[in-house]
mmCIF file with all atom_site columns, C-alpha atoms in Angstrom:
data_model
loop_
_atom_site.group_PDB
_atom_site.id
_atom_site.type_symbol
_atom_site.label_atom_id
_atom_site.label_alt_id
_atom_site.label_comp_id
_atom_site.label_asym_id
_atom_site.label_entity_id
_atom_site.label_seq_id
_atom_site.pdbx_PDB_ins_code
_atom_site.Cartn_x
_atom_site.Cartn_y
_atom_site.Cartn_z
_atom_site.occupancy
_atom_site.B_iso_or_equiv
_atom_site.pdbx_formal_charge
_atom_site.auth_seq_id
_atom_site.auth_comp_id
_atom_site.auth_asym_id
_atom_site.auth_atom_id
_atom_site.pdbx_PDB_model_num
ATOM 1   C CA . GLU Y 1 1   ? 45.504 98.240  68.686  1.00 90.00 ? 177 GLU Y CA 1
ATOM 2   C CA . VAL Y 1 2   ? 43.565 97.911  71.918  1.00 92.00 ? 178 VAL Y CA 1
ATOM 3   C CA . GLN Y 1 3   ? 42.602 101.220 73.409  1.00 94.00 ? 179 GLN Y CA 1
ATOM 4   C CA . LEU Y 1 4   ? 40.814 101.699 76.730  1.00 95.00 ? 180 LEU Y CA 1
ATOM 5   C CA . VAL Y 1 5   ? 39.774 105.156 77.844  1.00 94.00 ? 181 VAL Y CA 1
ATOM 6   C CA . GLU Y 1 6   ? 38.517 105.434 81.386  1.00 94.00 ? 182 GLU Y CA 1
ATOM 7   C CA . SER Y 1 7   ? 36.559 108.295 82.891  1.00 95.00 ? 183 SER Y CA 1
ATOM 8   C CA . GLY Y 1 8   ? 34.732 109.122 86.070  1.00 95.00 ? 184 GLY Y CA 1
ATOM 9   C CA . GLY Y 1 9   ? 36.273 108.993 89.481  1.00 93.00 ? 185 GLY Y CA 1
ATOM 10  C CA . GLY Y 1 10  ? 36.768 111.834 91.892  1.00 97.00 ? 186 GLY Y CA 1
ATOM 11  C CA . SER Y 1 11  ? 36.609 112.549 95.589  1.00 97.00 ? 187 SER Y CA 1
ATOM 12  C CA . VAL Y 1 12  ? 33.711 111.525 97.812  1.00 98.00 ? 188 VAL Y CA 1
ATOM 13  C CA . GLN Y 1 13  ? 32.941 111.044 101.465 1.00 98.00 ? 189 GLN Y CA 1
ATOM 14  C CA . PRO Y 1 14  ? 32.528 107.600 102.980 1.00 98.00 ? 190 PRO Y CA 1
ATOM 15  C CA . GLY Y 1 15  ? 29.187 106.154 101.998 1.00 98.00 ? 191 GLY Y CA 1
ATOM 16  C CA . GLY Y 1 16  ? 29.143 108.041 98.731  1.00 98.00 ? 192 GLY Y CA 1
ATOM 17  C CA . SER Y 1 17  ? 28.881 106.763 95.174  1.00 98.00 ? 193 SER Y CA 1
ATOM 18  C CA . LEU Y 1 18  ? 30.739 107.119 91.917  1.00 98.00 ? 194 LEU Y CA 1
ATOM 19  C CA . ARG Y 1 19  ? 30.466 105.664 88.433  1.00 98.00 ? 195 ARG Y CA 1
ATOM 20  C CA . LEU Y 1 20  ? 33.425 104.787 86.279  1.00 98.00 ? 196 LEU Y CA 1
ATOM 21  C CA . SER Y 1 21  ? 33.271 104.267 82.521  1.00 97.00 ? 197 SER Y CA 1
ATOM 22  C CA . CYS Y 1 22  ? 35.676 102.661 80.098  1.00 97.00 ? 198 CYS Y CA 1
ATOM 23  C CA . VAL Y 1 23  ? 35.301 102.985 76.334  1.00 96.00 ? 199 VAL Y CA 1
ATOM 24  C CA . ALA Y 1 24  ? 37.098 100.302 74.355  1.00 96.00 ? 200 ALA Y CA 1
ATOM 25  C CA . SER Y 1 25  ? 38.261 100.123 70.755  1.00 95.00 ? 201 SER Y CA 1
ATOM 26  C CA . GLY Y 1 26  ? 40.542 98.063  68.566  1.00 95.00 ? 202 GLY Y CA 1
ATOM 27  C CA . PHE Y 1 27  ? 38.923 94.669  69.115  1.00 96.00 ? 203 PHE Y CA 1
ATOM 28  C CA . ILE Y 1 28  ? 35.561 92.900  68.937  1.00 96.00 ? 204 ILE Y CA 1
ATOM 29  C CA . PHE Y 1 29  ? 34.262 94.070  72.279  1.00 97.00 ? 205 PHE Y CA 1
ATOM 30  C CA . SER Y 1 30  ? 31.586 91.446  72.876  1.00 97.00 ? 206 SER Y CA 1
ATOM 31  C CA . THR Y 1 31  ? 34.088 88.637  72.386  1.00 97.00 ? 207 THR Y CA 1
ATOM 32  C CA . TYR Y 1 32  ? 36.055 89.388  75.513  1.00 97.00 ? 208 TYR Y CA 1
ATOM 33  C CA . ALA Y 1 33  ? 35.420 89.569  79.199  1.00 97.00 ? 209 ALA Y CA 1
ATOM 34  C CA . MET Y 1 34  ? 36.351 92.847  80.773  1.00 97.00 ? 210 MET Y CA 1
ATOM 35  C CA . ARG Y 1 35  ? 37.567 93.572  84.252  1.00 97.00 ? 211 ARG Y CA 1
ATOM 36  C CA . TRP Y 1 36  ? 38.298 96.394  86.637  1.00 97.00 ? 212 TRP Y CA 1
ATOM 37  C CA . VAL Y 1 37  ? 41.377 96.364  88.810  1.00 97.00 ? 213 VAL Y CA 1
ATOM 38  C CA . ARG Y 1 38  ? 42.665 98.934  91.291  1.00 97.00 ? 214 ARG Y CA 1
ATOM 39  C CA . GLN Y 1 39  ? 45.870 99.941  92.970  1.00 97.00 ? 215 GLN Y CA 1
ATOM 40  C CA . ALA Y 1 40  ? 45.983 101.745 96.276  1.00 95.00 ? 216 ALA Y CA 1
ATOM 41  C CA . PRO Y 1 41  ? 49.058 103.755 97.273  1.00 90.00 ? 217 PRO Y CA 1
ATOM 42  C CA . GLY Y 1 42  ? 51.844 101.439 98.328  1.00 93.00 ? 218 GLY Y CA 1
ATOM 43  C CA . LYS Y 1 43  ? 49.847 98.310  97.566  1.00 96.00 ? 219 LYS Y CA 1
ATOM 44  C CA . GLU Y 1 44  ? 49.773 95.732  94.818  1.00 96.00 ? 220 GLU Y CA 1
ATOM 45  C CA . LEU Y 1 45  ? 47.293 95.678  91.988  1.00 96.00 ? 221 LEU Y CA 1
ATOM 46  C CA . GLU Y 1 46  ? 43.967 94.174  93.128  1.00 97.00 ? 222 GLU Y CA 1
ATOM 47  C CA . TRP Y 1 47  ? 41.287 92.608  90.976  1.00 97.00 ? 223 TRP Y CA 1
ATOM 48  C CA . VAL Y 1 48  ? 37.889 94.201  91.600  1.00 98.00 ? 224 VAL Y CA 1
ATOM 49  C CA . ALA Y 1 49  ? 35.327 92.717  89.208  1.00 98.00 ? 225 ALA Y CA 1
ATOM 50  C CA . SER Y 1 50  ? 34.870 90.950  85.878  1.00 98.00 ? 226 SER Y CA 1
ATOM 51  C CA . ILE Y 1 51  ? 32.033 90.662  83.399  1.00 98.00 ? 227 ILE Y CA 1
ATOM 52  C CA . SER Y 1 52  ? 31.577 88.166  80.604  1.00 97.00 ? 228 SER Y CA 1
ATOM 53  C CA . GLY Y 1 53  ? 31.515 89.204  76.973  1.00 97.00 ? 229 GLY Y CA 1
ATOM 54  C CA . GLY Y 1 54  ? 27.750 89.104  76.726  1.00 96.00 ? 230 GLY Y CA 1
ATOM 55  C CA . GLY Y 1 55  ? 27.298 90.700  80.110  1.00 96.00 ? 231 GLY Y CA 1
ATOM 56  C CA . ALA Y 1 56  ? 25.291 87.887  81.652  1.00 96.00 ? 232 ALA Y CA 1
ATOM 57  C CA . ASN Y 1 57  ? 27.890 86.843  84.204  1.00 97.00 ? 233 ASN Y CA 1
ATOM 58  C CA . THR Y 1 58  ? 29.624 89.034  86.740  1.00 98.00 ? 234 THR Y CA 1
ATOM 59  C CA . TYR Y 1 59  ? 32.168 88.263  89.426  1.00 98.00 ? 235 TYR Y CA 1
ATOM 60  C CA . TYR Y 1 60  ? 33.483 90.341  92.300  1.00 98.00 ? 236 TYR Y CA 1
ATOM 61  C CA . ALA Y 1 61  ? 36.258 90.419  94.814  1.00 98.00 ? 237 ALA Y CA 1
ATOM 62  C CA . ALA Y 1 62  ? 35.007 89.793  98.333  1.00 98.00 ? 238 ALA Y CA 1
ATOM 63  C CA . SER Y 1 63  ? 36.075 93.284  99.385  1.00 97.00 ? 239 SER Y CA 1
ATOM 64  C CA . VAL Y 1 64  ? 33.592 94.954  97.008  1.00 98.00 ? 240 VAL Y CA 1
ATOM 65  C CA . LYS Y 1 65  ? 30.808 92.406  96.601  1.00 98.00 ? 241 LYS Y CA 1
ATOM 66  C CA . GLY Y 1 66  ? 27.433 93.908  97.370  1.00 97.00 ? 242 GLY Y CA 1
ATOM 67  C CA . ARG Y 1 67  ? 28.733 97.459  96.986  1.00 98.00 ? 243 ARG Y CA 1
ATOM 68  C CA . PHE Y 1 68  ? 30.131 97.620  93.450  1.00 98.00 ? 244 PHE Y CA 1
ATOM 69  C CA . THR Y 1 69  ? 28.386 96.676  90.213  1.00 98.00 ? 245 THR Y CA 1
ATOM 70  C CA . ILE Y 1 70  ? 30.082 95.974  86.914  1.00 98.00 ? 246 ILE Y CA 1
ATOM 71  C CA . SER Y 1 71  ? 28.075 96.245  83.703  1.00 98.00 ? 247 SER Y CA 1
ATOM 72  C CA . ARG Y 1 72  ? 28.624 96.718  80.011  1.00 98.00 ? 248 ARG Y CA 1
ATOM 73  C CA . ASP Y 1 73  ? 26.916 98.100  76.937  1.00 98.00 ? 249 ASP Y CA 1
ATOM 74  C CA . ASN Y 1 74  ? 28.229 96.240  73.920  1.00 98.00 ? 250 ASN Y CA 1
ATOM 75  C CA . ALA Y 1 75  ? 26.495 98.613  71.525  1.00 98.00 ? 251 ALA Y CA 1
ATOM 76  C CA . LYS Y 1 76  ? 28.650 101.395 72.956  1.00 98.00 ? 252 LYS Y CA 1
ATOM 77  C CA . ASN Y 1 77  ? 31.798 99.315  73.550  1.00 98.00 ? 253 ASN Y CA 1
ATOM 78  C CA . THR Y 1 78  ? 31.698 100.511 77.129  1.00 98.00 ? 254 THR Y CA 1
ATOM 79  C CA . VAL Y 1 79  ? 32.120 98.853  80.500  1.00 98.00 ? 255 VAL Y CA 1
ATOM 80  C CA . TYR Y 1 80  ? 31.038 100.510 83.717  1.00 98.00 ? 256 TYR Y CA 1
ATOM 81  C CA . LEU Y 1 81  ? 31.760 100.194 87.401  1.00 98.00 ? 257 LEU Y CA 1
ATOM 82  C CA . GLN Y 1 82  ? 29.209 101.587 89.822  1.00 98.00 ? 258 GLN Y CA 1
ATOM 83  C CA . LEU Y 1 83  ? 30.763 102.165 93.233  1.00 98.00 ? 259 LEU Y CA 1
ATOM 84  C CA . ASN Y 1 84  ? 28.328 102.485 96.129  1.00 98.00 ? 260 ASN Y CA 1
ATOM 85  C CA . SER Y 1 85  ? 28.796 102.649 99.900  1.00 98.00 ? 261 SER Y CA 1
ATOM 86  C CA . LEU Y 1 86  ? 32.364 103.706 99.375  1.00 98.00 ? 262 LEU Y CA 1
ATOM 87  C CA . LYS Y 1 87  ? 34.878 103.204 102.141 1.00 98.00 ? 263 LYS Y CA 1
ATOM 88  C CA . ILE Y 1 88  ? 38.160 104.939 102.822 1.00 97.00 ? 264 ILE Y CA 1
ATOM 89  C CA . GLU Y 1 89  ? 39.958 101.736 101.880 1.00 96.00 ? 265 GLU Y CA 1
ATOM 90  C CA . ASP Y 1 90  ? 38.454 101.952 98.381  1.00 98.00 ? 266 ASP Y CA 1
ATOM 91  C CA . THR Y 1 91  ? 40.775 104.865 97.648  1.00 98.00 ? 267 THR Y CA 1
ATOM 92  C CA . ALA Y 1 92  ? 42.871 103.822 94.657  1.00 98.00 ? 268 ALA Y CA 1
ATOM 93  C CA . MET Y 1 93  ? 43.565 104.248 90.983  1.00 97.00 ? 269 MET Y CA 1
ATOM 94  C CA . TYR Y 1 94  ? 41.021 102.207 89.063  1.00 98.00 ? 270 TYR Y CA 1
ATOM 95  C CA . TYR Y 1 95  ? 41.745 100.632 85.682  1.00 97.00 ? 271 TYR Y CA 1
ATOM 96  C CA . CYS Y 1 96  ? 39.710 98.679  83.198  1.00 96.00 ? 272 CYS Y CA 1
ATOM 97  C CA . ALA Y 1 97  ? 41.298 95.895  81.211  1.00 96.00 ? 273 ALA Y CA 1
ATOM 98  C CA . LYS Y 1 98  ? 40.436 93.460  78.458  1.00 96.00 ? 274 LYS Y CA 1
ATOM 99  C CA . ASP Y 1 99  ? 40.941 89.790  79.203  1.00 94.00 ? 275 ASP Y CA 1
ATOM 100 C CA . LEU Y 1 100 ? 43.275 88.200  76.655  1.00 93.00 ? 276 LEU Y CA 1
ATOM 101 C CA . ARG Y 1 101 ? 41.426 84.912  76.262  1.00 91.00 ? 277 ARG Y CA 1
ATOM 102 C CA . PRO Y 1 102 ? 38.314 85.231  74.084  1.00 91.00 ? 278 PRO Y CA 1
ATOM 103 C CA . TYR Y 1 103 ? 35.000 83.646  75.048  1.00 92.00 ? 279 TYR Y CA 1
ATOM 104 C CA . TYR Y 1 104 ? 36.173 83.031  78.604  1.00 92.00 ? 280 TYR Y CA 1
ATOM 105 C CA . THR Y 1 105 ? 35.667 84.784  81.922  1.00 92.00 ? 281 THR Y CA 1
ATOM 106 C CA . ALA Y 1 106 ? 37.848 84.081  84.904  1.00 93.00 ? 282 ALA Y CA 1
ATOM 107 C CA . THR Y 1 107 ? 35.687 84.021  88.019  1.00 91.00 ? 283 THR Y CA 1
ATOM 108 C CA . ASP Y 1 108 ? 38.462 84.995  90.395  1.00 91.00 ? 284 ASP Y CA 1
ATOM 109 C CA . GLY Y 1 109 ? 40.436 87.594  88.530  1.00 91.00 ? 285 GLY Y CA 1
ATOM 110 C CA . SER Y 1 110 ? 43.036 85.149  87.325  1.00 92.00 ? 286 SER Y CA 1
ATOM 111 C CA . GLY Y 1 111 ? 44.354 85.112  83.779  1.00 91.00 ? 287 GLY Y CA 1
ATOM 112 C CA . ASP Y 1 112 ? 46.150 87.606  81.623  1.00 92.00 ? 288 ASP Y CA 1
ATOM 113 C CA . TYR Y 1 113 ? 44.767 90.922  80.553  1.00 92.00 ? 289 TYR Y CA 1
ATOM 114 C CA . SER Y 1 114 ? 45.680 93.909  78.438  1.00 91.00 ? 290 SER Y CA 1
ATOM 115 C CA . PRO Y 1 115 ? 48.018 96.667  79.527  1.00 88.00 ? 291 PRO Y CA 1
ATOM 116 C CA . LEU Y 1 116 ? 46.375 99.219  81.752  1.00 86.00 ? 292 LEU Y CA 1
ATOM 117 C CA . GLY Y 1 117 ? 45.542 102.767 80.818  1.00 77.00 ? 293 GLY Y CA 1
ATOM 118 C CA . GLN Y 1 118 ? 45.742 105.951 82.826  1.00 83.00 ? 294 GLN Y CA 1
ATOM 119 C CA . GLY Y 1 119 ? 42.906 105.087 85.156  1.00 91.00 ? 295 GLY Y CA 1
ATOM 120 C CA . PRO Y 1 120 ? 40.701 107.479 87.121  1.00 95.00 ? 296 PRO Y CA 1
ATOM 121 C CA . GLN Y 1 121 ? 41.565 108.223 90.732  1.00 96.00 ? 297 GLN Y CA 1
ATOM 122 C CA . VAL Y 1 122 ? 38.954 107.453 93.348  1.00 98.00 ? 298 VAL Y CA 1
ATOM 123 C CA . THR Y 1 123 ? 39.498 109.146 96.691  1.00 98.00 ? 299 THR Y CA 1
ATOM 124 C CA . VAL Y 1 124 ? 37.272 108.454 99.674  1.00 98.00 ? 300 VAL Y CA 1
ATOM 125 C CA . SER Y 1 125 ? 37.856 110.690 102.661 1.00 96.00 ? 301 SER Y CA 1
ATOM 126 C CA . SER Y 1 126 ? 35.944 112.451 105.361 1.00 94.00 ? 302 SER Y CA 1
#
């Protein structure tokens, strides 16, 4: 059974930083790309970033490119999302997810992924 446990998040002022973590279990972690998605109040789910199974390749939505960094530590079965230069419009629930197709990374957030967990809340306000 796939389990994803996210942590981090919180409230920051614009321009601030946060780091999200997601510990995975129940599958061979390095075999699958991982992604972060987010959902702002009243809006649809939005893909944020993806990272390949080995961690060599990363892809970002245009709205976060240059500000957010996705990374992973396969020895710890953990994927991270570093959020820098946060903006008010980054306020959302953030979720990590496992891509369903092994040995493949979608570069644009397409493709199916695992059910989402609880997700940490990120709130950016002045």
